[in-house]
XYZ file of C-alpha atoms in Angstrom:
586
model
C 18.154 -26.118 -0.518
C 20.000 -25.814 2.782
C 18.480 -27.964 5.478
C 16.493 -25.909 7.925
C 17.811 -26.202 11.459
C 15.507 -27.609 14.083
C 16.347 -24.771 16.467
C 15.487 -21.234 15.452
C 18.458 -19.135 14.365
C 17.498 -16.123 16.496
C 20.513 -13.874 15.662
C 19.733 -14.248 11.952
C 16.010 -13.764 12.583
C 16.520 -10.552 14.578
C 18.778 -9.252 11.791
C 16.176 -10.164 9.180
C 13.181 -8.441 10.786
C 14.875 -5.057 10.348
C 13.883 -5.094 6.674
C 10.232 -5.689 7.615
C 10.346 -2.397 9.525
C 11.676 -0.475 6.511
C 8.814 -1.622 4.264
C 6.169 -0.382 6.683
C 7.930 2.842 7.660
C 8.389 4.137 4.096
C 5.002 2.925 2.784
C 2.950 4.525 5.574
C 5.101 7.663 5.569
C 3.942 8.226 1.989
C 0.448 9.000 3.339
C 1.870 12.181 4.907
C 4.169 12.892 1.967
C 1.261 12.853 -0.521
C -0.787 15.803 0.854
C 2.455 17.675 1.533
C 3.619 17.308 -2.088
C 0.161 18.263 -3.355
C 0.438 21.707 -1.753
C 4.217 22.140 -2.102
C 4.214 21.423 -5.848
C 0.626 22.654 -6.533
C -0.576 19.263 -7.798
C -4.058 17.861 -8.315
C -5.138 14.779 -6.350
C -4.203 12.367 -9.146
C -0.705 13.832 -9.489
C -0.125 13.590 -5.739
C -1.151 9.899 -5.871
C 1.697 9.237 -8.302
C 3.800 8.728 -5.165
C 1.869 5.492 -4.606
C 1.992 4.749 -8.338
C 5.804 4.950 -8.357
C 6.184 3.041 -5.097
C 3.889 0.082 -5.771
C 4.512 -0.352 -9.490
C 8.148 -0.862 -8.486
C 7.083 -3.954 -6.505
C 5.349 -5.307 -9.601
C 8.249 -4.434 -11.900
C 10.804 -6.072 -9.619
C 8.772 -9.266 -9.138
C 8.032 -9.478 -12.887
C 11.703 -9.098 -13.847
C 12.713 -11.799 -11.356
C 10.051 -14.110 -12.799
C 11.143 -13.469 -16.408
C 14.848 -13.992 -15.631
C 13.996 -17.118 -13.641
C 11.904 -18.496 -16.510
C 14.742 -18.069 -19.019
C 17.321 -19.519 -16.607
C 15.046 -22.382 -15.571
C 15.528 -21.721 -11.858
C 14.578 -19.216 -9.172
C 16.943 -16.211 -9.364
C 16.579 -15.296 -5.677
C 17.121 -18.901 -4.577
C 20.160 -19.153 -6.859
C 21.717 -16.002 -5.360
C 20.743 -17.072 -1.864
C 18.305 -15.270 0.416
C 21.115 -13.523 2.305
C 22.785 -12.092 -0.806
C 19.403 -11.148 -2.340
C 18.479 -9.094 0.726
C 21.894 -7.383 0.644
C 21.359 -6.492 -3.036
C 17.863 -5.222 -2.231
C 19.113 -3.028 0.620
C 21.865 -1.539 -1.553
C 19.298 -0.777 -4.246
C 17.072 0.939 -1.678
C 20.069 2.947 -0.451
C 20.614 4.076 -4.042
C 16.964 5.166 -4.110
C 17.433 7.140 -0.895
C 20.364 8.915 -2.563
C 18.177 9.742 -5.571
C 15.514 11.102 -3.189
C 18.097 13.378 -1.539
C 19.193 14.803 -4.911
C 15.551 15.294 -5.980
C 14.593 17.059 -2.724
C 17.632 19.346 -2.962
C 16.650 20.203 -6.549
C 12.902 20.527 -5.737
C 12.012 18.155 -8.588
C 8.823 16.141 -8.022
C 9.498 13.617 -10.785
C 12.934 13.047 -9.257
C 11.280 12.158 -5.944
C 9.040 9.679 -7.765
C 12.095 8.065 -9.368
C 13.807 7.903 -5.976
C 10.802 6.203 -4.379
C 10.591 3.805 -7.339
C 14.219 2.733 -6.811
C 13.687 2.368 -3.044
C 10.647 0.141 -3.633
C 12.455 -1.837 -6.350
C 14.916 -2.801 -3.620
C 11.997 -3.628 -1.332
C 10.592 -5.961 -4.002
C 13.788 -8.006 -3.978
C 13.928 -7.933 -0.174
C 10.322 -9.068 0.192
C 10.742 -11.877 -2.327
C 13.607 -13.256 -0.226
C 12.612 -12.319 3.341
C 9.422 -14.375 3.819
C 10.822 -17.764 2.730
C 14.096 -16.884 4.502
C 12.239 -16.363 7.800
C 10.589 -19.775 7.418
C 13.955 -21.431 6.670
C 15.558 -20.110 9.888
C 14.089 -22.826 12.076
C 11.562 -25.634 12.275
C 9.175 -25.263 9.287
C 6.275 -25.985 11.643
C 6.964 -22.723 13.494
C 7.753 -20.762 10.336
C 4.450 -18.875 10.519
C 5.345 -17.446 13.918
C 8.612 -16.037 12.525
C 6.758 -14.435 9.602
C 4.280 -13.049 12.149
C 7.115 -11.498 14.139
C 8.300 -9.761 10.971
C 4.719 -8.677 10.255
C 4.407 -7.194 13.726
C 7.599 -5.194 13.208
C 6.328 -4.135 9.763
C 3.117 -2.846 11.357
C 5.110 -0.952 13.980
C 6.905 0.754 11.086
C 3.579 1.709 9.483
C 2.468 3.242 12.788
C 5.460 5.472 13.479
C 6.234 6.239 9.800
C 3.560 8.984 9.500
C 4.662 10.501 12.833
C 8.366 10.708 11.921
C 7.750 11.859 8.343
C 5.295 14.491 9.645
C 7.945 15.850 12.009
C 10.548 15.850 9.221
C 8.263 17.749 6.855
C 6.811 20.283 9.266
C 9.630 20.544 11.789
C 7.349 20.788 14.806
C 3.816 19.818 15.715
C 2.751 23.436 15.215
C -0.020 24.086 12.716
C 1.237 25.022 9.251
C -1.228 26.313 6.667
C -1.340 24.681 3.244
C -0.230 28.007 1.695
C 2.770 28.155 4.046
C 3.806 24.634 2.976
C 4.981 26.036 -0.380
C 7.641 28.107 1.423
C 8.930 25.440 3.825
C 12.583 24.453 3.762
C 13.118 20.741 3.116
C 16.407 20.387 5.005
C 14.884 17.930 7.492
C 13.551 15.737 4.675
C 17.101 15.540 3.319
C 18.338 14.608 6.809
C 15.567 11.978 7.058
C 16.600 10.290 3.805
C 20.290 10.530 4.686
C 19.448 8.614 7.877
C 17.264 6.139 5.951
C 20.002 5.615 3.346
C 22.602 5.021 6.070
C 20.252 2.547 7.766
C 19.895 0.654 4.475
C 23.692 0.540 4.099
C 24.139 -0.439 7.747
C 21.598 -3.252 7.446
C 23.276 -4.470 4.234
C 26.663 -4.532 5.980
C 25.142 -6.304 8.987
C 23.702 -9.012 6.714
C 26.811 -9.377 4.585
C 29.341 -9.664 7.407
C 27.198 -11.638 9.861
C 28.425 -15.214 10.241
C 25.179 -16.097 12.014
C 23.067 -15.434 8.896
C 23.148 -18.456 6.529
C 23.379 -18.059 2.750
C 19.894 -19.526 2.247
C 20.653 -20.912 -1.208
C 17.921 -22.867 -3.028
C 18.505 -24.840 -6.240
C 14.877 -25.782 -6.908
C 13.926 -25.560 -10.623
C 11.303 -23.086 -11.886
C 8.076 -24.615 -13.151
C 7.420 -23.707 -16.795
C 4.777 -21.045 -17.426
C 5.449 -19.556 -20.875
C 1.862 -18.427 -21.456
C 1.748 -16.753 -18.029
C 4.977 -14.889 -18.781
C 3.686 -13.662 -22.149
C 0.408 -12.565 -20.568
C 2.222 -10.524 -17.886
C 4.486 -8.882 -20.465
C 1.522 -7.963 -22.709
C -0.398 -6.642 -19.686
C 2.592 -4.484 -18.698
C 2.959 -3.060 -22.217
C -0.766 -2.219 -22.331
C -0.573 -0.476 -18.952
C 2.353 1.638 -20.164
C 0.400 2.469 -23.335
C -2.588 3.564 -21.206
C -0.700 5.725 -18.723
C 1.376 7.606 -21.335
C -1.593 9.670 -22.656
C -2.678 10.394 -19.071
C 0.734 11.831 -18.229
C 0.964 13.644 -21.582
C -2.426 15.286 -20.960
C -0.761 17.424 -18.283
C 1.331 18.996 -21.058
C -1.621 19.545 -23.402
C -2.730 22.979 -24.573
C -5.791 22.863 -22.286
C -3.739 21.852 -19.240
C -1.161 24.586 -19.813
C -3.926 27.177 -20.228
C -5.489 26.015 -16.939
C -2.138 26.542 -15.200
C -1.902 30.082 -16.605
C -5.429 30.874 -15.380
C -4.626 29.502 -11.898
C -1.582 31.761 -11.733
C -3.799 34.718 -12.680
C -6.090 33.944 -9.742
C -3.100 33.778 -7.368
C -1.782 37.069 -8.714
C -5.157 38.775 -8.161
C -5.413 37.446 -4.612
C -1.865 38.589 -3.864
C -2.553 42.171 -4.997
C -5.795 42.578 -3.032
C -5.246 43.777 0.542
C -7.676 43.368 3.434
C -8.701 47.040 3.162
C -9.545 46.867 -0.557
C -12.989 46.316 -2.015
C -13.106 42.615 -2.930
C -16.228 42.809 -5.114
C -14.454 43.456 -8.425
C -11.646 40.993 -7.605
C -14.164 38.286 -6.690
C -16.052 38.891 -9.944
C -12.895 38.455 -12.017
C -11.853 35.366 -10.047
C -15.267 33.730 -10.529
C -15.092 34.431 -14.249
C -11.637 32.822 -14.474
C -12.771 29.821 -12.364
C -15.736 29.321 -14.731
C -13.314 29.273 -17.674
C -11.160 26.705 -15.845
C -14.226 24.521 -15.261
C -15.112 24.590 -18.966
C -11.558 23.561 -19.925
C -11.167 21.020 -17.141
C -14.367 18.989 -17.666
C -13.505 17.237 -20.957
C -9.838 16.901 -19.928
C -10.651 15.125 -16.650
C -13.128 12.789 -18.369
C -10.472 11.881 -20.928
C -8.000 11.068 -18.153
C -10.593 9.008 -16.282
C -11.363 7.091 -19.490
C -7.730 6.024 -19.869
C -7.362 5.166 -16.184
C -10.498 3.041 -16.329
C -8.807 1.276 -19.241
C -5.950 0.287 -16.906
C -8.438 -1.430 -14.587
C -10.076 -3.111 -17.559
C -6.720 -4.479 -18.738
C -6.005 -6.052 -15.337
C -9.497 -7.330 -14.521
C -10.313 -8.379 -18.084
C -6.863 -9.901 -18.519
C -7.079 -12.068 -15.406
C -10.607 -13.220 -16.286
C -9.336 -14.090 -19.781
C -6.527 -16.149 -18.205
C -9.039 -17.943 -15.982
C -11.153 -18.994 -18.975
C -8.184 -19.862 -21.210
C -6.537 -22.011 -18.542
C -9.757 -23.986 -18.068
C -9.733 -24.915 -21.776
C -6.014 -25.741 -21.886
C -3.881 -25.590 -18.739
C -0.530 -26.324 -20.413
C 1.852 -23.346 -20.284
C -0.110 -21.381 -17.701
C 1.801 -22.779 -14.715
C 0.198 -21.749 -11.427
C -2.345 -19.639 -13.344
C -4.176 -22.802 -14.382
C -5.785 -22.733 -10.915
C -8.852 -20.440 -10.724
C -8.362 -19.814 -6.991
C -4.955 -18.284 -7.764
C -6.132 -16.092 -10.657
C -9.085 -14.740 -8.662
C -6.729 -14.455 -5.676
C -4.343 -12.327 -7.745
C -7.239 -9.964 -8.410
C -8.090 -10.080 -4.690
C -4.509 -9.166 -3.668
C -4.545 -6.380 -6.284
C -7.814 -5.087 -4.812
C -6.761 -5.513 -1.183
C -3.441 -3.672 -1.506
C -5.136 -1.011 -3.622
C -7.905 -0.304 -1.123
C -5.537 -0.410 1.861
C -3.264 2.201 0.271
C -6.060 4.285 -1.300
C -7.904 4.853 1.984
C -4.758 6.055 3.758
C -3.294 8.043 0.877
C -6.491 10.020 0.188
C -7.204 10.532 3.900
C -5.206 13.761 4.132
C -7.268 15.413 1.387
C -10.511 14.219 2.998
C -9.572 15.645 6.397
C -8.972 19.014 4.733
C -12.701 19.355 4.021
C -14.595 21.696 6.335
C -17.172 19.007 7.168
C -14.342 16.685 8.210
C -12.618 19.163 10.504
C -10.781 21.325 7.967
C -7.408 19.959 9.099
C -4.203 21.325 7.607
C -1.645 18.919 6.160
C 0.534 19.462 9.253
C -2.317 18.317 11.548
C -3.301 14.993 9.985
C -0.430 12.798 11.277
C -2.393 11.372 14.273
C -5.232 10.255 12.001
C -2.937 8.752 9.370
C -0.938 7.089 12.138
C -4.148 5.645 13.614
C -5.208 4.341 10.198
C -1.941 2.467 9.706
C -1.917 1.653 13.418
C -5.276 -0.047 12.863
C -3.467 -2.559 10.672
C -1.021 -3.173 13.519
C -3.929 -3.649 15.935
C -5.449 -6.322 13.702
C -2.175 -8.042 12.848
C -1.123 -8.350 16.457
C -4.477 -9.911 17.224
C -4.160 -12.192 14.200
C -0.782 -13.425 15.457
C -2.290 -14.852 18.644
C -3.380 -18.056 16.891
C 0.234 -19.161 16.250
C 0.895 -19.579 19.965
C -0.155 -22.689 21.839
C -2.431 -20.957 24.321
C -5.256 -22.547 26.249
C -8.748 -21.576 25.113
C -9.201 -19.246 28.090
C -5.860 -17.484 27.595
C -6.547 -17.156 23.886
C -9.905 -15.476 24.552
C -8.272 -13.063 27.001
C -5.465 -12.303 24.526
C -7.947 -11.631 21.704
C -9.487 -8.901 23.854
C -6.351 -7.536 25.535
C -3.886 -7.430 22.611
C -5.932 -5.180 20.265
C -6.704 -2.784 23.132
C -3.023 -2.707 24.119
C -2.015 -1.997 20.508
C -4.591 0.827 20.367
C -3.105 2.396 23.501
C 0.416 2.102 22.023
C -0.652 4.008 18.884
C -2.130 6.772 21.065
C 0.942 6.928 23.332
C 3.346 7.179 20.368
C 1.433 10.201 19.081
C 1.249 11.773 22.538
C 5.029 11.394 22.942
C 5.615 13.702 19.967
C 3.049 16.225 21.155
C 0.109 15.322 18.913
C -3.476 15.958 20.018
C -5.172 12.535 20.081
C -8.238 13.406 22.163
C -10.576 13.162 19.103
C -9.408 9.553 18.663
C -10.248 8.245 22.142
C -13.680 6.946 21.146
C -12.195 5.076 18.192
C -11.860 2.281 20.733
C -15.482 1.462 19.805
C -14.264 0.408 16.344
C -11.476 -1.654 17.924
C -14.061 -3.473 20.065
C -16.085 -4.147 16.884
C -12.978 -5.676 15.325
C -12.500 -7.909 18.367
C -16.045 -9.153 17.764
C -15.127 -9.829 14.124
C -12.205 -12.002 15.257
C -14.510 -14.097 17.410
C -16.887 -14.536 14.457
C -14.004 -15.513 12.134
C -12.855 -18.526 14.181
C -9.393 -18.556 12.509
C -10.807 -19.867 9.205
C -9.446 -18.020 6.121
C -12.616 -17.904 3.993
C -14.797 -16.992 6.963
C -12.224 -14.412 8.122
C -12.095 -12.741 4.708
C -15.892 -12.676 4.428
C -16.386 -11.220 7.928
C -13.690 -8.555 7.507
C -14.796 -7.840 3.938
C -18.323 -7.137 5.237
C -16.819 -5.029 8.035
C -14.919 -2.924 5.486
C -17.985 -2.635 3.261
C -20.173 -1.412 6.136
C -17.461 1.012 7.291
C -17.005 2.568 3.828
C -20.773 2.922 3.220
C -21.115 4.524 6.665
C -18.300 6.935 5.816
C -19.920 7.855 2.507
C -23.318 8.519 4.094
C -22.063 10.569 7.061
C -19.686 13.423 7.860
C -17.530 14.573 10.770
C -16.046 12.275 13.384
C -18.410 9.385 12.601
C -17.253 9.297 8.979
C -13.609 9.722 10.024
C -13.892 6.737 12.374
C -15.582 4.745 9.608
C -12.796 5.404 7.109
C -10.111 4.733 9.743
C -11.866 1.417 10.450
C -10.941 0.447 6.892
C -7.487 -0.238 8.361
C -9.007 -2.613 10.920
C -10.840 -4.412 8.109
C -7.717 -4.705 5.927
C -5.428 -5.826 8.749
C -6.015 -9.572 8.486
C -6.839 -9.834 4.781
C -3.387 -10.504 3.288
C -2.869 -13.888 5.013
C -6.478 -14.935 4.376
C -6.297 -14.143 0.647
C -2.797 -15.588 0.321
C -3.605 -18.914 1.998
C -6.858 -19.351 0.029
C -5.149 -18.513 -3.273
C -2.305 -21.046 -2.990
C -4.362 -23.941 -1.589
C -4.012 -27.014 -3.770
C -1.249 -25.591 -6.008
C 1.243 -28.353 -5.130
C 4.524 -27.915 -7.042
C 3.284 -24.551 -8.347
C 2.991 -23.034 -4.842
C 6.228 -21.004 -5.022
C 5.348 -19.685 -8.487
C 1.827 -18.833 -7.350
C 3.250 -16.914 -4.399
C 5.422 -14.877 -6.792
C 2.379 -14.020 -8.923
C 0.524 -12.862 -5.814
C 3.425 -10.591 -4.794
C 3.290 -9.017 -8.284
C -0.286 -7.957 -7.602
C 0.951 -5.494 -4.992
C 0.642 -3.450 -8.193
C -2.874 -2.598 -6.930
C -1.289 -0.061 -4.592
C 0.000 1.808 -7.630
C -3.188 1.692 -9.725
C -6.221 2.067 -7.443
C -5.085 5.135 -5.403
C -4.404 7.251 -8.541
C -7.791 6.194 -9.948
C -9.489 7.310 -6.731
C -7.408 10.495 -6.876
C -8.584 11.276 -10.410
C -12.192 10.467 -9.477
C -11.775 12.881 -6.540
C -10.716 15.604 -8.986
C -14.048 15.054 -10.807
C -16.671 14.293 -8.118
C -14.919 15.361 -4.896
C -12.727 13.501 -2.408
C -15.599 12.369 -0.150
C -17.621 10.810 -2.976
C -14.474 9.192 -4.387
C -14.563 6.756 -1.465
C -17.045 4.777 -3.530
C -13.883 3.100 -4.896
C -13.131 1.386 -1.531
C -16.790 0.293 -1.371
C -16.386 -1.538 -4.695
C -13.067 -3.040 -3.546
C -14.471 -4.451 -0.310
C -17.471 -5.794 -2.237
C -15.144 -7.822 -4.492
C -13.096 -9.085 -1.540
C -16.296 -10.313 0.120
C -17.342 -11.950 -3.169
C -13.932 -13.667 -3.465
C -14.314 -15.089 0.052
C -17.595 -16.685 -0.986
C -16.662 -17.907 -4.483
C -13.239 -19.342 -3.591
C -14.813 -21.667 -1.049
C -16.935 -23.306 -3.759
C -13.947 -23.452 -6.163
C -11.826 -25.283 -3.583
C -14.714 -27.568 -2.679
C -14.878 -28.719 -6.328
C -11.180 -29.630 -6.000
C -11.948 -31.605 -2.810
C -9.983 -29.153 -0.667
C -11.267 -28.472 2.839
C -10.933 -24.688 3.081
C -11.602 -24.694 6.827
C -8.695 -27.039 7.547
C -6.183 -24.200 7.378
C -5.943 -21.526 10.029
C -5.008 -17.926 9.263
C -1.467 -17.697 10.619
C 0.500 -15.527 8.232
C 0.845 -11.771 8.457
C 1.804 -9.403 5.622
């Protein structure tokens, strides 16, 4: 591998952090795109969540393909290409995805948009695989965490403004647009948005390719053998495909098609009844049709939920099987022979899933009367604050990488989160959004500051404290309504903000020569963002969107459990879990 320079290569670093922004901007923008597509294409909650399914399964697919190719070649594909060239390839792939999105939007084809997002995220997968180690290689390895943190801060800035910009592109202005009016909106500005995004991808690729300041970043380190791990991941992928096919096909079933016909009948009746007409007879007919829909829908939804639950069983059961098998015979499992990594893979899967699920289902929740009855065009400030909550936490988490005195560190831990909170508010105010209902959310930010003080920069303690914070927030949200519940669900972002580095560092402790391979396996588990949100979406179709937030409760419960169990696992391996500070930011 190229020798890392002692001095930080700042021109290369500033070029690199552009890609961190793209990841956050597109991912958080999906939270606005989901409720929009639900009304524009007349989808159910599960179908709207397929945006996350397409986006995050692309991360898994990309990482898995790189691992398989690397296994057959006997060396890391990204390292062989070089970090610089890999990022250029990733950006070009994402630009291709932006082009596919433009064609899909022009044609008004939802599945085309999903394919476009999949291609964009496939490029992101390659970029992310290269960008983190590249950032570390651009200077003294001892300060590598601070460079990753800088990228993480830019990523979080992207997640904050993504919902605002996408909201403006979809709705044109900050004026209120009813969900019925959404179906008749022109999507010209969305096309312009993705033209701009595509050009930015191409511009960034050109900047990387032609920059003489950006080193090639070539690594010739061999890949550690893990044949059993590769076979397990391939079998798991095939099973997941097998499970999701009947779910998708169920939307073309005789029952589903009949439901669509009945829904159109209801719309036709409503369209023919004027305000002056007697609604009694029309209401009677509509109620009769709705009852028929309910009878047809019940068994169909349960069937879909059965298959989706099977997807969770494949992942959870599969990883637990690996854990037990590797204990009996570690040969061939590579990094998966370590229980902290296998349980950490499940933790990353859960963490990314809950982080995305809370934000992606938020728009539907806010549409409920008891949660304000907001229209899809009015939710941007709340979605922005949710993703901004991750920025608030990550900025605070980055403080530990600087050599500050104890007094300055204490002041920074209080001031930085509050400053980040104000920035999120100001960004929304600049585009004319009403943020007055969010002023008292500062109470939740103060609670998070307290959680940082309790965590003391120790990964296991941090994960346990923030896991409990998320658990309490979700239970509070389930048991209440109105602004209290909204704040509670938004606080899920504060709880998630610092979890990635805590889980990551705990999972790769003690892996030795398998550390790089273990990191690749963890990146694959970003798949959780493509599985858990659709499952919550389908549960919402059955029991209601508010009650569906029981899914995040279960997720935070496991993350808290992992924080406790991994400490004992590492202790048995004579690893001091408290010797490592939380310094990395996703």
